[in-house]
Amino acid sequence: MSGNTRIKKIIIAISGLILIAVVAVFMWFRGAFLPRWITWKNKETVYSDKAEILLKRKHLSVNLKGGGDSGTVWESEDEWLVSDCLVGDIDHDDEDEIILLVWKRGSYGRFKPIWVEEDDKSWSQHIFIYDFIDERDDRLKPIWMSSEMGIEASDIKLDEEEALHIITPEGKDTVWYWQSWGLMLVDG
């Protein structure tokens, strides 16, 4: 084999490896390598008589029902992967909230604690809670946008007292209750 042929084969092999690396990085950024135990739910949920919440293919949208204001008013960010959503009065104010279980890159968002210089880029789970506000154009006001949860959640549920149950992939049930501003572990 001539020297030119050998060099061409090496260049082709290196180009192939670079292409594989680029595809793998792209897939990682889209969440392709997240844990297999995650259950990606698809569901339609009704928010009283005001809106329909649609969770489909890891994306959540809020659509107003009826009247002149019908249509999509809010959608989850493209960088988020929403695995589940619930509707319930988690903060005990006699109004339902929308609760999301989200995978996203980084522990924080645009705003981070002053002691954190740079947000990490790894994937992590978060609980996001929104109030439904008729006066807002997008209808949703965030009231709780957790940083990385610190536990893995394969499922979330609300009980009859509106406490949030976070179930781990191993089946452990942890119970979280709303305390004035945020969720607090009460059992588990």
mmCIF file of N, CA and C in Angstrom, residues 98-168:
data_model
loop_
_atom_site.group_PDB
_atom_site.id
_atom_site.type_symbol
_atom_site.label_atom_id
_atom_site.label_comp_id
_atom_site.label_asym_id
_atom_site.label_seq_id
_atom_site.Cartn_x
_atom_site.Cartn_y
_atom_site.Cartn_z
ATOM 1 N N ILE A 98 -50.323 24.293 38.315
ATOM 2 C CA ILE A 98 -49.828 23.332 37.332
ATOM 3 C C ILE A 98 -48.411 22.952 37.757
ATOM 4 N N ILE A 99 -48.189 21.654 37.921
ATOM 5 C CA ILE A 99 -46.918 21.136 38.434
ATOM 6 C C ILE A 99 -46.256 20.320 37.323
ATOM 7 N N LEU A 100 -45.012 20.652 37.013
ATOM 8 C CA LEU A 100 -44.284 19.957 35.954
ATOM 9 C C LEU A 100 -43.084 19.214 36.525
ATOM 10 N N LEU A 101 -42.826 18.047 35.999
ATOM 11 C CA LEU A 101 -41.590 17.307 36.258
ATOM 12 C C LEU A 101 -40.766 17.437 34.985
ATOM 13 N N VAL A 102 -39.629 18.128 35.092
ATOM 14 C CA VAL A 102 -38.869 18.556 33.920
ATOM 15 C C VAL A 102 -37.429 18.071 33.994
ATOM 16 N N TRP A 103 -36.901 17.676 32.870
ATOM 17 C CA TRP A 103 -35.471 17.449 32.693
ATOM 18 C C TRP A 103 -34.930 18.617 31.882
ATOM 19 N N LYS A 104 -33.831 19.188 32.361
ATOM 20 C CA LYS A 104 -33.180 20.265 31.619
ATOM 21 C C LYS A 104 -31.695 20.257 31.937
ATOM 22 N N ARG A 105 -30.945 20.917 31.083
ATOM 23 C CA ARG A 105 -29.502 21.011 31.325
ATOM 24 C C ARG A 105 -29.250 22.180 32.264
ATOM 25 N N GLY A 106 -28.418 21.937 33.265
ATOM 26 C CA GLY A 106 -28.078 22.960 34.242
ATOM 27 C C GLY A 106 -28.975 22.901 35.460
ATOM 28 N N SER A 107 -28.437 23.306 36.591
ATOM 29 C CA SER A 107 -29.198 23.291 37.839
ATOM 30 C C SER A 107 -30.092 24.512 37.987
ATOM 31 N N TYR A 108 -29.741 25.582 37.284
ATOM 32 C CA TYR A 108 -30.469 26.839 37.438
ATOM 33 C C TYR A 108 -30.971 27.273 36.067
ATOM 34 N N GLY A 109 -31.394 28.493 35.969
ATOM 35 C CA GLY A 109 -31.807 29.077 34.703
ATOM 36 C C GLY A 109 -30.997 30.330 34.464
ATOM 37 N N ARG A 110 -31.671 31.366 33.998
ATOM 38 C CA ARG A 110 -30.971 32.637 33.777
ATOM 39 C C ARG A 110 -30.441 33.209 35.078
ATOM 40 N N PHE A 111 -31.129 32.924 36.182
ATOM 41 C CA PHE A 111 -30.728 33.470 37.477
ATOM 42 C C PHE A 111 -30.167 32.345 38.333
ATOM 43 N N LYS A 112 -29.019 32.585 38.921
ATOM 44 C CA LYS A 112 -28.385 31.574 39.766
ATOM 45 C C LYS A 112 -27.905 32.230 41.052
ATOM 46 N N PRO A 113 -27.667 31.449 42.094
ATOM 47 C CA PRO A 113 -27.166 32.025 43.344
ATOM 48 C C PRO A 113 -25.866 32.792 43.118
ATOM 49 N N ILE A 114 -25.646 33.799 43.932
ATOM 50 C CA ILE A 114 -24.461 34.646 43.737
ATOM 51 C C ILE A 114 -23.159 33.875 43.924
ATOM 52 N N TRP A 115 -23.186 32.777 44.666
ATOM 53 C CA TRP A 115 -21.967 32.013 44.897
ATOM 54 C C TRP A 115 -21.659 31.049 43.746
ATOM 55 N N VAL A 116 -22.563 30.929 42.785
ATOM 56 C CA VAL A 116 -22.341 30.060 41.630
ATOM 57 C C VAL A 116 -21.866 30.920 40.465
ATOM 58 N N GLU A 117 -20.641 30.653 40.003
ATOM 59 C CA GLU A 117 -20.090 31.447 38.906
ATOM 60 C C GLU A 117 -20.629 31.011 37.551
ATOM 61 N N GLU A 118 -20.751 29.693 37.351
ATOM 62 C CA GLU A 118 -21.223 29.185 36.073
ATOM 63 C C GLU A 118 -22.109 27.965 36.316
ATOM 64 N N ASP A 119 -23.251 27.950 35.660
ATOM 65 C CA ASP A 119 -24.170 26.821 35.770
ATOM 66 C C ASP A 119 -23.550 25.607 35.079
ATOM 67 N N ASP A 120 -23.776 24.420 35.660
ATOM 68 C CA ASP A 120 -23.259 23.230 35.001
ATOM 69 C C ASP A 120 -24.096 22.935 33.758
ATOM 70 N N LYS A 121 -23.608 22.067 32.922
ATOM 71 C CA LYS A 121 -24.284 21.755 31.657
ATOM 72 C C LYS A 121 -24.891 20.359 31.638
ATOM 73 N N SER A 122 -24.841 19.643 32.770
ATOM 74 C CA SER A 122 -25.379 18.287 32.797
ATOM 75 C C SER A 122 -26.902 18.316 32.913
ATOM 76 N N TRP A 123 -27.522 17.200 32.550
ATOM 77 C CA TRP A 123 -28.973 17.064 32.639
ATOM 78 C C TRP A 123 -29.377 16.800 34.084
ATOM 79 N N SER A 124 -30.468 17.414 34.531
ATOM 80 C CA SER A 124 -30.987 17.168 35.880
ATOM 81 C C SER A 124 -32.497 17.360 35.888
ATOM 82 N N GLN A 125 -33.133 16.806 36.923
ATOM 83 C CA GLN A 125 -34.582 16.894 37.086
ATOM 84 C C GLN A 125 -34.957 18.088 37.937
ATOM 85 N N HIS A 126 -36.143 18.641 37.631
ATOM 86 C CA HIS A 126 -36.633 19.819 38.337
ATOM 87 C C HIS A 126 -38.152 19.720 38.472
ATOM 88 N N ILE A 127 -38.673 20.357 39.532
ATOM 89 C CA ILE A 127 -40.118 20.528 39.695
ATOM 90 C C ILE A 127 -40.401 22.009 39.474
ATOM 91 N N PHE A 128 -41.302 22.299 38.548
ATOM 92 C CA PHE A 128 -41.725 23.667 38.284
ATOM 93 C C PHE A 128 -43.211 23.766 38.603
ATOM 94 N N ILE A 129 -43.596 24.817 39.332
ATOM 95 C CA ILE A 129 -44.994 25.007 39.724
ATOM 96 C C ILE A 129 -45.444 26.386 39.256
ATOM 97 N N TYR A 130 -46.628 26.428 38.651
ATOM 98 C CA TYR A 130 -47.169 27.663 38.081
ATOM 99 C C TYR A 130 -48.573 27.939 38.607
ATOM 100 N N ASP A 131 -48.862 29.215 38.857
ATOM 101 C CA ASP A 131 -50.224 29.682 39.084
ATOM 102 C C ASP A 131 -50.832 30.022 37.735
ATOM 103 N N PHE A 132 -52.126 29.765 37.607
ATOM 104 C CA PHE A 132 -52.866 30.164 36.411
ATOM 105 C C PHE A 132 -53.480 31.526 36.705
ATOM 106 N N ILE A 133 -53.096 32.537 35.941
ATOM 107 C CA ILE A 133 -53.541 33.915 36.165
ATOM 108 C C ILE A 133 -54.282 34.407 34.918
ATOM 109 N N ASP A 134 -55.585 34.645 35.051
ATOM 110 C CA ASP A 134 -56.387 35.086 33.906
ATOM 111 C C ASP A 134 -55.879 36.379 33.283
ATOM 112 N N GLU A 135 -55.332 37.274 34.095
ATOM 113 C CA GLU A 135 -54.931 38.596 33.614
ATOM 114 C C GLU A 135 -53.634 38.573 32.796
ATOM 115 N N ARG A 136 -52.875 37.510 32.848
ATOM 116 C CA ARG A 136 -51.618 37.423 32.087
ATOM 117 C C ARG A 136 -51.900 36.917 30.681
ATOM 118 N N ASP A 137 -51.180 37.448 29.705
ATOM 119 C CA ASP A 137 -51.345 36.978 28.332
ATOM 120 C C ASP A 137 -50.984 35.502 28.203
ATOM 121 N N ASP A 138 -49.907 35.091 28.881
ATOM 122 C CA ASP A 138 -49.479 33.690 28.790
ATOM 123 C C ASP A 138 -50.150 32.808 29.840
ATOM 124 N N ARG A 139 -50.898 33.418 30.744
ATOM 125 C CA ARG A 139 -51.718 32.782 31.780
ATOM 126 C C ARG A 139 -50.934 32.098 32.900
ATOM 127 N N LEU A 140 -49.668 31.807 32.726
ATOM 128 C CA LEU A 140 -48.927 31.095 33.762
ATOM 129 C C LEU A 140 -47.887 31.991 34.416
ATOM 130 N N LYS A 141 -47.877 31.969 35.756
ATOM 131 C CA LYS A 141 -46.893 32.707 36.545
ATOM 132 C C LYS A 141 -46.118 31.682 37.373
ATOM 133 N N PRO A 142 -44.791 31.620 37.192
ATOM 134 C CA PRO A 142 -44.027 30.650 37.989
ATOM 135 C C PRO A 142 -44.014 31.030 39.461
ATOM 136 N N ILE A 143 -44.311 30.054 40.325
ATOM 137 C CA ILE A 143 -44.211 30.300 41.771
ATOM 138 C C ILE A 143 -43.116 29.444 42.407
ATOM 139 N N TRP A 144 -42.636 28.434 41.688
ATOM 140 C CA TRP A 144 -41.564 27.591 42.213
ATOM 141 C C TRP A 144 -40.836 26.973 41.019
ATOM 142 N N MET A 145 -39.564 27.303 40.890
ATOM 143 C CA MET A 145 -38.740 26.767 39.806
ATOM 144 C C MET A 145 -37.512 26.148 40.484
ATOM 145 N N SER A 146 -37.633 24.902 40.877
ATOM 146 C CA SER A 146 -36.583 24.284 41.687
ATOM 147 C C SER A 146 -35.285 24.143 40.907
ATOM 148 N N SER A 147 -34.192 24.249 41.643
ATOM 149 C CA SER A 147 -32.914 23.861 41.057
ATOM 150 C C SER A 147 -32.908 22.331 41.036
ATOM 151 N N GLU A 148 -31.784 21.728 40.720
ATOM 152 C CA GLU A 148 -31.731 20.272 40.650
ATOM 153 C C GLU A 148 -32.344 19.666 41.909
ATOM 154 N N MET A 149 -33.203 18.647 41.732
ATOM 155 C CA MET A 149 -33.977 18.098 42.846
ATOM 156 C C MET A 149 -33.127 17.382 43.889
ATOM 157 N N GLY A 150 -32.082 16.713 43.480
ATOM 158 C CA GLY A 150 -31.263 15.974 44.436
ATOM 159 C C GLY A 150 -31.723 14.544 44.642
ATOM 160 N N ILE A 151 -32.919 14.221 44.154
ATOM 161 C CA ILE A 151 -33.384 12.830 44.143
ATOM 162 C C ILE A 151 -33.914 12.546 42.745
ATOM 163 N N GLU A 152 -33.951 11.281 42.386
ATOM 164 C CA GLU A 152 -34.491 10.906 41.090
ATOM 165 C C GLU A 152 -35.970 10.605 41.238
ATOM 166 N N ALA A 153 -36.777 11.114 40.314
ATOM 167 C CA ALA A 153 -38.224 10.913 40.360
ATOM 168 C C ALA A 153 -38.674 10.173 39.115
ATOM 169 N N SER A 154 -39.215 8.987 39.313
ATOM 170 C CA SER A 154 -39.782 8.262 38.177
ATOM 171 C C SER A 154 -41.264 8.573 38.027
ATOM 172 N N ASP A 155 -41.874 9.105 39.097
ATOM 173 C CA ASP A 155 -43.307 9.421 39.051
ATOM 174 C C ASP A 155 -43.610 10.485 40.100
ATOM 175 N N ILE A 156 -44.640 11.293 39.836
ATOM 176 C CA ILE A 156 -45.136 12.259 40.820
ATOM 177 C C ILE A 156 -46.655 12.123 40.889
ATOM 178 N N LYS A 157 -47.188 12.330 42.105
ATOM 179 C CA LYS A 157 -48.634 12.239 42.325
ATOM 180 C C LYS A 157 -49.019 13.208 43.430
ATOM 181 N N LEU A 158 -50.257 13.656 43.406
ATOM 182 C CA LEU A 158 -50.819 14.440 44.506
ATOM 183 C C LEU A 158 -51.796 13.563 45.262
ATOM 184 N N ASP A 159 -51.757 13.627 46.600
ATOM 185 C CA ASP A 159 -52.735 12.870 47.386
ATOM 186 C C ASP A 159 -53.938 13.756 47.699
ATOM 187 N N GLU A 160 -54.867 13.228 48.490
ATOM 188 C CA GLU A 160 -56.110 13.963 48.801
ATOM 189 C C GLU A 160 -55.861 15.236 49.605
ATOM 190 N N GLU A 161 -54.727 15.338 50.275
ATOM 191 C CA GLU A 161 -54.379 16.570 51.009
ATOM 192 C C GLU A 161 -53.491 17.492 50.186
ATOM 193 N N GLU A 162 -53.334 17.172 48.899
ATOM 194 C CA GLU A 162 -52.525 17.963 47.967
ATOM 195 C C GLU A 162 -51.045 17.973 48.340
ATOM 196 N N ALA A 163 -50.582 16.932 49.015
ATOM 197 C CA ALA A 163 -49.150 16.751 49.232
ATOM 198 C C ALA A 163 -48.582 16.073 47.988
ATOM 199 N N LEU A 164 -47.369 16.436 47.622
ATOM 200 C CA LEU A 164 -46.738 15.881 46.435
ATOM 201 C C LEU A 164 -45.950 14.635 46.805
ATOM 202 N N HIS A 165 -46.225 13.547 46.119
ATOM 203 C CA HIS A 165 -45.486 12.302 46.296
ATOM 204 C C HIS A 165 -44.507 12.171 45.134
ATOM 205 N N ILE A 166 -43.239 12.071 45.475
ATOM 206 C CA ILE A 166 -42.200 11.838 44.477
ATOM 207 C C ILE A 166 -41.735 10.408 44.678
ATOM 208 N N ILE A 167 -41.932 9.589 43.642
ATOM 209 C CA ILE A 167 -41.567 8.179 43.720
ATOM 210 C C ILE A 167 -40.265 7.978 42.954
ATOM 211 N N THR A 168 -39.281 7.355 43.622
ATOM 212 C CA THR A 168 -37.975 7.123 43.009
ATOM 213 C C THR A 168 -38.054 5.920 42.070
#
